[in-house]
Coordinates of C-alpha atoms in Angstrom, one line a residue:
X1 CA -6.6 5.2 23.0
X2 CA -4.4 5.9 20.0
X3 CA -1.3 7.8 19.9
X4 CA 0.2 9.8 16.9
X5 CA 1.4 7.6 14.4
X6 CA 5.2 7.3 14.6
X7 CA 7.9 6.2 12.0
X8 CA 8.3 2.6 11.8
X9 CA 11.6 1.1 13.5
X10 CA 14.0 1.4 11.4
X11 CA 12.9 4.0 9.1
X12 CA 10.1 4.9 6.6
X13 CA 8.7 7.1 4.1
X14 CA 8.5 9.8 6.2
X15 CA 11.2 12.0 7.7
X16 CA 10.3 12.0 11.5
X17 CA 6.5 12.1 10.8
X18 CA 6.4 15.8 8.9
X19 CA 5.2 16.2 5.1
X20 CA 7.8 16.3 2.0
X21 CA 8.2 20.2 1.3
X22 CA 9.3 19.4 -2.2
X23 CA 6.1 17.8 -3.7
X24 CA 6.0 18.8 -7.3
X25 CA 2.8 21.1 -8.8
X26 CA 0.3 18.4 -10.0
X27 CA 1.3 15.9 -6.6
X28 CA 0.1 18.8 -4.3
X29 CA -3.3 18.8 -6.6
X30 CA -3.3 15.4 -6.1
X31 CA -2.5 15.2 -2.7
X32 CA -4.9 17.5 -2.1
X33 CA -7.7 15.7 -3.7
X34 CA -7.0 12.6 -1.9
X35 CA -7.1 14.7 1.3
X36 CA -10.5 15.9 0.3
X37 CA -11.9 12.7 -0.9
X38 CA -10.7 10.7 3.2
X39 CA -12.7 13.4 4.0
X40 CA -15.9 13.0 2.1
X41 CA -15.8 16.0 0.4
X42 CA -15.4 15.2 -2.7
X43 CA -17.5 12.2 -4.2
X44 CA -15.2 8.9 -6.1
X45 CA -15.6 9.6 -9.6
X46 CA -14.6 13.6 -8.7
X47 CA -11.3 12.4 -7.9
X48 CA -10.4 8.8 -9.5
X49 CA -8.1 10.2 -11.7
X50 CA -5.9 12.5 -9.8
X51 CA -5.9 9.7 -6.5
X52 CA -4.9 6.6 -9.1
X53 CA -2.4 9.2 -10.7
X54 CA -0.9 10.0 -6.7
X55 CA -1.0 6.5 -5.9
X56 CA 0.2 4.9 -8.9
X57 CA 2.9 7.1 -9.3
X58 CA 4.0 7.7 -5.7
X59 CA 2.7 4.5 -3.1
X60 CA 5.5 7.0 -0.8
X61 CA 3.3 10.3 -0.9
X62 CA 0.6 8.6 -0.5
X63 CA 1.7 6.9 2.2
X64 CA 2.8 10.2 3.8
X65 CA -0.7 11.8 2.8
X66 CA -2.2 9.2 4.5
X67 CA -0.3 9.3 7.9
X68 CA -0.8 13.3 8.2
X69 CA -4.7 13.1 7.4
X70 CA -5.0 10.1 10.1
X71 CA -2.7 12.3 12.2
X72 CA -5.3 15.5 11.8
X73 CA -8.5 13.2 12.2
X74 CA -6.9 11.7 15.1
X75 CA -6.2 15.1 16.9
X76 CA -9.7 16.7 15.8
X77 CA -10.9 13.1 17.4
X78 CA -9.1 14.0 20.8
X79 CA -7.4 10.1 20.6
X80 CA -11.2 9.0 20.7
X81 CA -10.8 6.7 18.1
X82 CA -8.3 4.3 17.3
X83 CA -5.4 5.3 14.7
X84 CA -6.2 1.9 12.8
X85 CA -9.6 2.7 12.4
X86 CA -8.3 6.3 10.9
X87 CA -5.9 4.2 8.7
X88 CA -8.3 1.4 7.5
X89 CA -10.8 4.2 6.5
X90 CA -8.1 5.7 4.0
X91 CA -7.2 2.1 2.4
X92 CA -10.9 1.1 2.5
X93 CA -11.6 4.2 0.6
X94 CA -8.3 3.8 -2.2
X95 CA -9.7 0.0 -3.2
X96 CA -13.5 1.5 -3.4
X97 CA -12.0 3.3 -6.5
X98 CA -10.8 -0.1 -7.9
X99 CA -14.0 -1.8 -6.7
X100 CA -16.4 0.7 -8.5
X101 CA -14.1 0.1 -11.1
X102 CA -12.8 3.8 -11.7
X103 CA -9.1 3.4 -11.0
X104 CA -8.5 2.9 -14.7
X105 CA -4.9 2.2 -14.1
X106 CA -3.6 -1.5 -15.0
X107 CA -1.1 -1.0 -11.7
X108 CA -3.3 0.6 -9.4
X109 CA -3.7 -3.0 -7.4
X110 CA -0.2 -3.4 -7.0
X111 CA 0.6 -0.1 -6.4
X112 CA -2.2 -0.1 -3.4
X113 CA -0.8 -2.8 -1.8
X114 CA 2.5 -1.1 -1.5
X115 CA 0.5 1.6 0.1
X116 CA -1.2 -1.0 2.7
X117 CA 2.4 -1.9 3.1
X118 CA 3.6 1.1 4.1
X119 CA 0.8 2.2 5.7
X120 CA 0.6 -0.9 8.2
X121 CA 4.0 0.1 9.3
X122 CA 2.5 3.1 11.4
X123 CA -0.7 1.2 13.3
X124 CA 0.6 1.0 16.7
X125 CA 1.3 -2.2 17.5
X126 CA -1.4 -3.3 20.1
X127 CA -3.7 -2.5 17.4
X128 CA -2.2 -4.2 14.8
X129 CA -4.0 -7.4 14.8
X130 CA -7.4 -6.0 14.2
X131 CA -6.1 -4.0 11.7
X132 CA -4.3 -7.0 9.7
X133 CA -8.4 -8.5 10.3
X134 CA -10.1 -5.9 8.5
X135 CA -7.8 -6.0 6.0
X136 CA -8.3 -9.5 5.8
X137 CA -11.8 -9.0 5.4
X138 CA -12.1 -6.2 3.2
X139 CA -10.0 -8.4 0.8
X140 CA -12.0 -11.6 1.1
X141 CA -15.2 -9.6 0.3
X142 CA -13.7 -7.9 -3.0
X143 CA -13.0 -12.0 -3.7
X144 CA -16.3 -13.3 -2.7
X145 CA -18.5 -10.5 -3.3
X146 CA -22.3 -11.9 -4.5
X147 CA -25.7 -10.3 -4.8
X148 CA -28.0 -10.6 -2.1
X149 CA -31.7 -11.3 -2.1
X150 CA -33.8 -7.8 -2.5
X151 CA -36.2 -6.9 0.5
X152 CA -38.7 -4.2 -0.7
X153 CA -39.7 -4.8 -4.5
X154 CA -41.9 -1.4 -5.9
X155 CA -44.4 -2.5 -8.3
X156 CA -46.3 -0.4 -10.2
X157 CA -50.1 0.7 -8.6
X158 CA -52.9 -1.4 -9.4
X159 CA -50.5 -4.4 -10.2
X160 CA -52.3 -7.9 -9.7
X161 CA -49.5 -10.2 -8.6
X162 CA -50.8 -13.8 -7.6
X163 CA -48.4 -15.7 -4.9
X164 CA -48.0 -15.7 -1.2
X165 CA -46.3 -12.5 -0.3
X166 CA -47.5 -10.2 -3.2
X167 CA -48.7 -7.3 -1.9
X168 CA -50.3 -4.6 -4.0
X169 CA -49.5 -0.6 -4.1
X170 CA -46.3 0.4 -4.7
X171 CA -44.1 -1.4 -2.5
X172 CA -44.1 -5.0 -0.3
X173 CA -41.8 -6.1 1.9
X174 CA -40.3 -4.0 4.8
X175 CA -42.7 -1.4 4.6
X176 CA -44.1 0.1 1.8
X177 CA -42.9 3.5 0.6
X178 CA -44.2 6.4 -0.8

């Protein structure tokens, strides 16, 4: 089970584990936008903006924002679920705004991989090695990402379609739907 993520040897971007008290006016709407968009409530395009903005200008903050959300999740969790997992789930969520393409920052890629940076630096290190795999994977996908076949086509009613497979009404395939 996961512990509390702690400051990296040596140092980090945070000051013994505790938020920044002197976040300007527009970083705390930021930071709390990107708090409400790790945890779903506030949909992508709501918040692209602000979160590009936060981590764009700030890979630090984030950072910091990052740790004390996985740090809440993992206490409401009661250290049921690994702190990597909490962690993966907040960069898997930053690249989906560059994935759907609205991180409309030129920097925003290299401004999120300072923040995987930093944030790798607080997954405890027994579970460091899955972690460095998913991000592994989550990057190979965005590089090899390709459209898969379609399993339920709807056709229109009353549709004559003439092949093996075709079936009539509005849907063939995995079940019909309606």
């Amino acid at each position: 089970m996961s512990e509390k993520p702690q400051s990296p040897p040596g140092g980090g971007p945070l000051e013994d584990g505790r938020r920044r008290t002197s976040v300007s006016r527009s970083f705390q709407e930021e930071v709390r936008e990107l708090v409400g968009y790790l945890s779903d409530a506030y949909p992508p395009a709501m918040v692209a903006s602000a979160v590009a903005e936060l981590v764009t200008a700030s890979p630090e903050l984030t950072c910091e924002t990052i740790v004390s959300w996985a740090n809440n999740q993992l206490y409401a969790s009661s250290h049921s679920t690994p702190v990597s997992d909490f962690l993966y789930h907040t960069l898997k969520k930053l690249d989906l705004l560059d994935e759907l393409d609205l991180a409309e920052r030129d920097d925003y890629a290299a401004a999120f991989d300072q923040v995987t940076a930093l944030v790798r630096q607080f997954v405890p290190a027994e579970e460091l090695e899955g972690f460095d795999h998913s991000l592994t994977m989550l990057r190979d996908a965005l590089e090899t990402t390709t459209v898969g076949g379609v399993e339920l086509i709807y056709r229109p009613r009353g549709a004559s379609v003439s092949g093996a497979g075709a079936g009539g009404g509005e849907g063939s395939g995995g079940g019909g739907g309606g």
